[in-house]
């Protein structure tokens, strides 16, 4: 099977996953114990049958469940997401997602970059210099960092930056990191990301949250990277390359490094899954108006249709990360997907 055929097969397999996830979401929200129509009504209106019937009509719940399911699924697939009912009442859901989602993606990008840029090199360095002082120090640091609770690290960062907003010569201007809870525009401002000042400002505002979000991944990737490096170093082809007189630099970068990356791919992508769920907490704590913060607000205010729509976005993001993992596999290890050819 060619690489294109393999990726096409993986993409086709993602379709039923999205369908199953959206179906479970619909059933939990619209057929679950909580009545979405009652969430739209005040206590006085709930005793009014006419008001309750109007709310059901507004949500489309006055039609048969199967018809409502088909209409709801069709709207999701065509990205006709309608309007919000309670949170930012009357706002277009598509516009809200386009406004909030870039901040979550920016936060997730820096979280993954921080974890990979620090954890993987340290793990590989420790694996190349096993049983040395540098290996012991790196391993000990990885264990401590992995065991450090994210909520504690977030509190420490909040305390330090609130007292001294200048860290390593960078003025974080901590008061500008927070925005009013009722602000739709949020922080950081992604509209100026194309400019140098806008890029620096947006990056500066998510770095503390990205450090917290990527902290657990950092220690985990360092530990797995060290183990992978040790395993690859002991392979027979490495000994054969040494016997042929291959230099240490070529041996590390051409033979060891690339093969040691293979077991790290699922680790890095699985950490990206955690970033999707972790963004709900981290964005709320650090006042970053991303999709996780929007999901949290919709959940606590009972805007269940918006919760269902955001769950669909999370499902698409999760499936998209899986597809990226498959692409990375075929790039790093060309043997992937060639079975049976």
Coordinates of N, CA and C in Angstrom, one line a residue, residues 40-210:
X40 N -33.4 27.2 29.2 CA -33.6 28.5 28.6 C -34.6 29.4 29.3
X41 N -35.3 28.8 30.3 CA -36.4 29.5 30.9 C -36.0 29.9 32.4
X42 N -36.6 31.0 32.8 CA -36.4 31.4 34.2 C -37.4 30.5 35.1
X43 N -37.3 30.7 36.4 CA -38.1 29.9 37.3 C -39.6 30.2 37.1
X44 N -39.9 31.4 36.8 CA -41.3 31.8 36.6 C -41.9 31.2 35.3
X45 N -41.0 31.2 34.3 CA -41.4 30.8 32.9 C -41.6 29.2 32.9
X46 N -40.9 28.5 33.8 CA -41.0 27.1 33.7 C -42.4 26.6 34.1
X47 N -43.1 27.4 34.8 CA -44.5 27.0 35.2 C -45.5 27.3 34.1
X48 N -45.0 28.0 33.0 CA -45.9 28.4 31.9 C -45.7 27.4 30.8
X49 N -46.8 26.6 30.5 CA -46.6 25.6 29.5 C -46.4 26.2 28.1
X50 N -46.9 27.4 27.8 CA -46.7 28.0 26.5 C -45.3 28.4 26.4
X51 N -44.7 28.9 27.4 CA -43.3 29.3 27.4 C -42.4 28.1 27.2
X52 N -42.7 27.0 27.8 CA -41.9 25.8 27.7 C -42.0 25.2 26.3
X53 N -43.2 25.3 25.7 CA -43.4 24.8 24.4 C -42.7 25.7 23.3
X54 N -42.6 27.0 23.6 CA -41.9 27.9 22.7 C -40.4 27.6 22.8
X55 N -39.9 27.3 24.0 CA -38.5 26.9 24.1 C -38.1 25.7 23.3
X56 N -39.0 24.7 23.4 CA -38.8 23.4 22.7 C -38.8 23.7 21.2
X57 N -39.7 24.5 20.8 CA -39.8 24.8 19.3 C -38.5 25.6 18.9
X58 N -38.0 26.4 19.7 CA -36.8 27.2 19.4 C -35.6 26.2 19.2
X59 N -35.6 25.2 20.1 CA -34.5 24.2 20.0 C -34.8 23.1 19.0
X60 N -36.0 23.1 18.4 CA -36.3 22.0 17.5 C -36.7 20.7 18.1
X61 N -37.0 20.7 19.4 CA -37.3 19.5 20.2 C -38.7 19.1 20.1
X62 N -39.6 19.9 19.3 CA -41.0 19.6 19.2 C -41.2 18.6 18.0
X63 N -40.1 18.2 17.3 CA -40.2 17.3 16.2 C -39.7 15.9 16.7
X64 N -39.9 14.8 16.0 CA -39.5 13.5 16.4 C -38.0 13.5 16.6
X65 N -37.5 12.7 17.6 CA -36.1 12.6 17.9 C -35.2 12.3 16.7
X66 N -35.6 11.4 15.9 CA -34.8 11.0 14.7 C -34.7 12.2 13.8
X67 N -35.8 12.9 13.5 CA -35.7 14.1 12.7 C -34.8 15.1 13.2
X68 N -34.9 15.4 14.6 CA -34.1 16.4 15.2 C -32.6 15.9 15.1
X69 N -32.3 14.7 15.3 CA -30.9 14.2 15.2 C -30.4 14.4 13.8
X70 N -31.1 14.1 12.8 CA -30.7 14.3 11.4 C -30.4 15.7 11.1
X71 N -31.4 16.6 11.5 CA -31.2 18.0 11.3 C -30.0 18.6 12.0
X72 N -29.8 18.1 13.3 CA -28.7 18.6 14.1 C -27.3 18.2 13.5
X73 N -27.3 16.9 13.1 CA -26.1 16.4 12.5 C -25.8 17.0 11.2
X74 N -26.8 17.3 10.4 CA -26.6 18.0 9.1 C -26.1 19.4 9.3
X75 N -26.6 20.1 10.3 CA -26.1 21.4 10.6 C -24.6 21.4 11.0
X76 N -24.3 20.4 11.8 CA -22.9 20.3 12.2 C -21.9 20.0 11.0
X77 N -22.4 19.1 10.2 CA -21.5 18.7 9.0 C -21.3 19.9 8.0
X78 N -22.4 20.7 7.9 CA -22.3 21.9 7.0 C -21.8 23.2 7.8
X79 N -21.5 23.0 9.1 CA -21.0 24.1 9.9 C -22.0 25.3 9.9
X80 N -23.3 24.9 9.9 CA -24.4 25.8 10.1 C -24.8 25.7 11.6
X81 N -24.0 26.4 12.5 CA -24.0 26.2 13.9 C -25.1 27.1 14.6
X82 N -25.7 28.0 13.9 CA -26.8 28.7 14.5 C -26.3 29.8 15.4
X83 N -27.2 30.1 16.4 CA -26.9 31.2 17.4 C -26.9 30.6 18.8
X84 N -26.3 31.3 19.7 CA -26.3 30.9 21.1 C -27.6 31.3 21.8
X85 N -28.0 30.6 22.8 CA -29.2 30.8 23.5 C -29.0 31.6 24.8
X86 N -28.0 31.3 25.6 CA -27.8 31.9 26.9 C -26.5 32.7 26.9
X87 N -25.4 32.1 26.6 CA -24.1 32.7 26.6 C -23.9 33.6 25.4
X88 N -23.7 34.9 25.7 CA -23.6 35.9 24.6 C -24.9 35.7 23.7
X89 N -26.0 35.9 24.3 CA -27.3 35.6 23.7 C -27.5 36.2 22.3
X90 N -27.8 35.4 21.3 CA -28.1 35.8 20.0 C -26.8 35.9 19.1
X91 N -25.6 35.6 19.7 CA -24.4 35.7 18.9 C -24.3 34.5 18.0
X92 N -23.7 34.7 16.8 CA -23.5 33.7 15.9 C -22.4 32.7 16.4
X93 N -22.7 31.4 16.4 CA -21.8 30.4 17.0 C -20.5 30.3 16.1
X94 N -20.7 30.4 14.8 CA -19.5 30.3 13.9 C -18.5 31.5 14.2
X95 N -19.1 32.7 14.4 CA -18.3 33.8 14.7 C -17.6 33.7 16.1
X96 N -18.3 33.1 17.1 CA -17.7 32.9 18.4 C -16.5 32.0 18.3
X97 N -16.7 30.9 17.6 CA -15.7 29.9 17.5 C -14.4 30.4 16.7
X98 N -14.7 31.2 15.6 CA -13.6 31.8 14.9 C -12.9 32.8 15.7
X99 N -13.5 33.4 16.7 CA -12.9 34.4 17.6 C -12.1 33.7 18.7
X100 N -12.7 32.7 19.3 CA -12.1 32.0 20.5 C -11.0 31.0 20.1
X101 N -11.3 30.2 19.0 CA -10.4 29.1 18.7 C -9.0 29.4 18.5
X102 N -8.6 30.5 17.7 CA -7.2 30.8 17.5 C -6.4 30.9 18.8
X103 N -7.0 31.4 19.8 CA -6.2 31.6 21.1 C -5.9 30.2 21.7
X104 N -6.9 29.3 21.6 CA -6.6 27.9 22.1 C -5.5 27.2 21.3
X105 N -5.6 27.4 19.9 CA -4.6 26.8 19.1 C -3.2 27.4 19.3
X106 N -3.2 28.7 19.6 CA -1.9 29.4 19.9 C -1.3 28.9 21.2
X107 N -2.2 28.8 22.2 CA -1.8 28.3 23.5 C -1.3 26.8 23.4
X108 N -2.0 26.0 22.6 CA -1.6 24.6 22.5 C -0.3 24.5 21.7
X109 N -0.2 25.3 20.7 CA 1.1 25.3 19.9 C 2.3 25.5 20.7
X110 N 2.2 26.6 21.6 CA 3.4 26.9 22.4 C 3.6 25.8 23.5
X111 N 2.5 25.3 24.0 CA 2.6 24.2 25.0 C 3.3 23.0 24.5
X112 N 3.0 22.6 23.2 CA 3.7 21.5 22.6 C 5.1 21.8 22.3
X113 N 5.3 23.0 21.8 CA 6.7 23.4 21.4 C 7.6 23.5 22.7
X114 N 7.1 24.0 23.8 CA 7.9 24.0 25.0 C 8.2 22.6 25.5
X115 N 7.2 21.8 25.5 CA 7.4 20.4 26.0 C 8.4 19.6 25.1
X116 N 8.3 19.8 23.7 CA 9.1 19.0 22.8 C 10.5 19.6 22.8
X117 N 10.6 21.0 22.8 CA 11.9 21.6 22.6 C 12.8 21.4 23.9
X118 N 12.2 21.2 25.0 CA 13.0 20.9 26.2 C 13.1 19.5 26.6
X119 N 11.9 18.8 26.6 CA 11.9 17.4 27.0 C 12.6 16.4 26.1
X120 N 12.4 16.5 24.8 CA 13.0 15.6 23.9 C 14.5 15.7 23.8
X121 N 15.1 16.9 23.6 CA 16.6 17.0 23.6 C 17.2 16.6 24.9
X122 N 16.6 16.9 26.1 CA 17.2 16.5 27.3 C 17.1 14.9 27.4
X123 N 16.0 14.3 27.0 CA 15.9 12.9 27.0 C 16.9 12.2 26.1
X124 N 17.1 12.7 24.9 CA 18.1 12.2 24.0 C 19.5 12.4 24.5
X125 N 19.8 13.5 25.1 CA 21.1 13.8 25.7 C 21.4 12.8 26.8
X126 N 20.4 12.6 27.7 CA 20.6 11.7 28.8 C 20.8 10.3 28.3
X127 N 20.1 9.9 27.2 CA 20.3 8.5 26.6 C 21.6 8.3 26.0
X128 N 22.2 9.4 25.4 CA 23.5 9.3 24.7 C 24.6 9.3 25.7
X129 N 24.4 9.9 26.9 CA 25.4 9.9 28.0 C 24.8 9.2 29.2
X130 N 24.4 8.0 29.0 CA 23.8 7.2 30.1 C 24.8 6.9 31.2
X131 N 24.2 6.9 32.4 CA 25.0 6.6 33.7 C 26.1 7.6 33.9
X132 N 25.9 8.8 33.4 CA 26.9 9.9 33.7 C 26.2 10.9 34.6
X133 N 27.0 11.9 35.1 CA 26.4 12.9 35.9 C 25.3 13.7 35.2
X134 N 25.5 14.0 34.0 CA 24.5 14.8 33.2 C 23.2 13.9 33.1
X135 N 23.4 12.6 32.9 CA 22.2 11.7 32.8 C 21.4 11.7 34.1
X136 N 22.1 11.6 35.2 CA 21.5 11.6 36.5 C 20.8 13.0 36.8
X137 N 21.4 14.1 36.5 CA 20.8 15.4 36.7 C 19.6 15.6 35.8
X138 N 19.7 15.2 34.5 CA 18.5 15.3 33.6 C 17.4 14.4 34.1
X139 N 17.7 13.2 34.4 CA 16.7 12.3 34.9 C 16.0 12.7 36.1
X140 N 16.8 13.2 37.1 CA 16.2 13.7 38.3 C 15.3 14.9 38.1
X141 N 15.8 15.9 37.2 CA 15.0 17.0 36.9 C 13.7 16.6 36.2
X142 N 13.8 15.6 35.3 CA 12.5 15.2 34.6 C 11.5 14.6 35.6
X143 N 12.0 13.8 36.6 CA 11.1 13.2 37.5 C 10.5 14.3 38.4
X144 N 11.2 15.3 38.8 CA 10.7 16.3 39.7 C 9.7 17.1 38.9
X145 N 10.0 17.5 37.6 CA 9.1 18.3 36.8 C 7.8 17.5 36.5
X146 N 8.0 16.2 36.2 CA 6.8 15.3 35.9 C 5.9 15.2 37.2
X147 N 6.5 15.2 38.4 CA 5.7 15.1 39.6 C 5.1 16.4 40.1
X148 N 5.5 17.5 39.5 CA 5.0 18.8 39.9 C 3.6 19.0 39.5
X149 N 2.7 19.2 40.4 CA 1.2 19.4 40.0 C 1.1 20.7 39.2
X150 N 0.3 20.6 38.2 CA 0.1 21.7 37.3 C -0.6 22.9 38.0
X151 N -1.6 22.5 38.9 CA -2.3 23.6 39.6 C -1.3 24.3 40.6
X152 N -0.4 23.6 41.2 CA 0.6 24.3 42.1 C 1.5 25.2 41.2
X153 N 2.0 24.7 40.1 CA 2.8 25.5 39.2 C 2.1 26.7 38.8
X154 N 0.8 26.6 38.5 CA 0.0 27.8 38.0 C -0.1 28.8 39.1
X155 N -0.3 28.3 40.4 CA -0.4 29.2 41.5 C 1.0 30.0 41.7
X156 N 2.1 29.2 41.6 CA 3.4 29.8 41.8 C 3.7 30.9 40.7
X157 N 3.3 30.6 39.5 CA 3.5 31.5 38.4 C 2.7 32.8 38.6
X158 N 1.4 32.6 39.1 CA 0.5 33.7 39.3 C 1.1 34.6 40.4
X159 N 1.7 33.9 41.5 CA 2.2 34.7 42.6 C 3.5 35.4 42.2
X160 N 4.4 34.8 41.4 CA 5.7 35.4 41.0 C 5.4 36.5 40.1
X161 N 4.6 36.3 39.0 CA 4.4 37.3 38.0 C 3.6 38.5 38.6
X162 N 2.7 38.2 39.6 CA 2.0 39.3 40.1 C 2.9 40.2 40.9
X163 N 3.9 39.7 41.6 CA 4.9 40.5 42.4 C 5.9 41.2 41.5
X164 N 6.5 40.4 40.5 CA 7.5 40.9 39.7 C 7.2 40.5 38.2
X165 N 6.6 41.4 37.4 CA 6.2 41.0 36.1 C 7.4 40.9 35.1
X166 N 8.6 41.2 35.6 CA 9.8 41.1 34.7 C 10.6 39.8 35.1
X167 N 10.6 38.9 34.1 CA 11.3 37.6 34.3 C 12.3 37.4 33.2
X168 N 13.6 37.3 33.6 CA 14.6 37.1 32.6 C 14.6 38.2 31.5
X169 N 14.4 39.4 32.0 CA 14.4 40.6 31.2 C 13.2 40.8 30.4
X170 N 12.1 39.9 30.5 CA 10.9 40.1 29.7 C 9.8 40.7 30.6
X171 N 9.3 41.8 30.2 CA 8.2 42.5 31.0 C 6.9 41.9 30.6
X172 N 6.3 41.0 31.4 CA 5.1 40.3 31.1 C 3.8 41.2 31.3
X173 N 4.0 42.4 31.9 CA 2.8 43.3 32.1 C 1.6 42.5 32.5
X174 N 1.7 41.9 33.7 CA 0.8 40.9 34.2 C -0.7 41.4 34.1
X175 N -0.9 42.7 34.4 CA -2.2 43.2 34.4 C -2.9 43.1 33.0
X176 N -2.1 43.1 31.9 CA -2.6 43.1 30.6 C -2.9 41.6 30.2
X177 N -2.5 40.6 31.0 CA -2.8 39.3 30.6 C -4.3 38.9 30.9
X178 N -4.9 39.7 31.8 CA -6.3 39.3 32.2 C -7.3 40.2 31.4
X179 N -8.4 39.7 31.1 CA -9.5 40.5 30.5 C -10.8 40.3 31.3
X180 N -11.7 41.2 31.2 CA -13.0 41.0 31.9 C -13.7 39.7 31.5
X181 N -14.4 39.1 32.4 CA -15.0 37.8 32.1 C -16.1 38.0 31.0
X182 N -16.7 39.1 31.0 CA -17.8 39.3 30.0 C -17.2 39.8 28.7
X183 N -15.9 39.9 28.5 CA -15.4 40.4 27.2 C -15.3 39.3 26.2
X184 N -15.9 39.5 25.0 CA -15.8 38.6 23.9 C -14.5 38.6 23.2
X185 N -13.9 39.8 23.2 CA -12.7 40.0 22.4 C -11.5 39.2 23.0
X186 N -11.4 39.1 24.3 CA -10.5 38.2 25.0 C -9.0 38.6 24.8
X187 N -8.1 37.7 25.2 CA -6.7 37.9 25.2 C -6.0 36.6 24.9
X188 N -5.0 36.6 24.1 CA -4.4 37.7 23.4 C -5.1 38.1 22.1
X189 N -4.7 39.3 21.6 CA -5.3 39.8 20.4 C -4.7 39.1 19.2
X190 N -5.4 38.2 18.5 CA -4.9 37.4 17.4 C -5.0 38.2 16.1
X191 N -5.7 39.3 16.0 CA -5.8 40.0 14.8 C -4.5 40.6 14.3
X192 N -3.6 40.9 15.2 CA -2.3 41.5 14.9 C -1.2 40.5 14.9
X193 N -1.5 39.2 14.8 CA -0.5 38.2 14.8 C 0.5 38.3 13.7
X194 N 0.1 38.9 12.5 CA 0.9 39.0 11.4 C 2.0 40.0 11.5
X195 N 1.9 40.9 12.5 CA 3.0 41.9 12.7 C 3.9 41.4 13.8
X196 N 5.1 42.0 13.8 CA 6.1 41.6 14.8 C 5.7 41.9 16.2
X197 N 5.2 43.1 16.4 CA 4.7 43.5 17.7 C 3.5 42.6 18.2
X198 N 2.6 42.4 17.2 CA 1.5 41.5 17.6 C 1.9 40.1 17.9
X199 N 2.9 39.6 17.2 CA 3.4 38.2 17.4 C 4.0 38.1 18.8
X200 N 4.8 39.1 19.1 CA 5.5 39.1 20.4 C 4.5 39.3 21.6
X201 N 3.5 40.2 21.4 CA 2.5 40.4 22.4 C 1.7 39.1 22.7
X202 N 1.2 38.5 21.6 CA 0.4 37.3 21.7 C 1.2 36.2 22.3
X203 N 2.4 36.1 22.0 CA 3.3 35.0 22.5 C 3.5 35.2 24.0
X204 N 3.8 36.5 24.4 CA 4.1 36.8 25.7 C 2.9 36.5 26.6
X205 N 1.7 36.7 26.1 CA 0.6 36.6 27.0 C 0.2 35.1 27.2
X206 N 0.6 34.2 26.3 CA 0.3 32.8 26.5 C 1.4 32.0 27.1
X207 N 2.6 32.5 27.2 CA 3.8 31.7 27.7 C 3.6 31.2 29.1
X208 N 3.1 32.0 30.1 CA 3.0 31.4 31.4 C 2.0 30.2 31.4
X209 N 0.8 30.4 30.7 CA -0.2 29.3 30.6 C 0.4 28.1 29.8
X210 N 1.2 28.4 28.8 CA 1.7 27.3 28.0 C 2.7 26.5 28.8

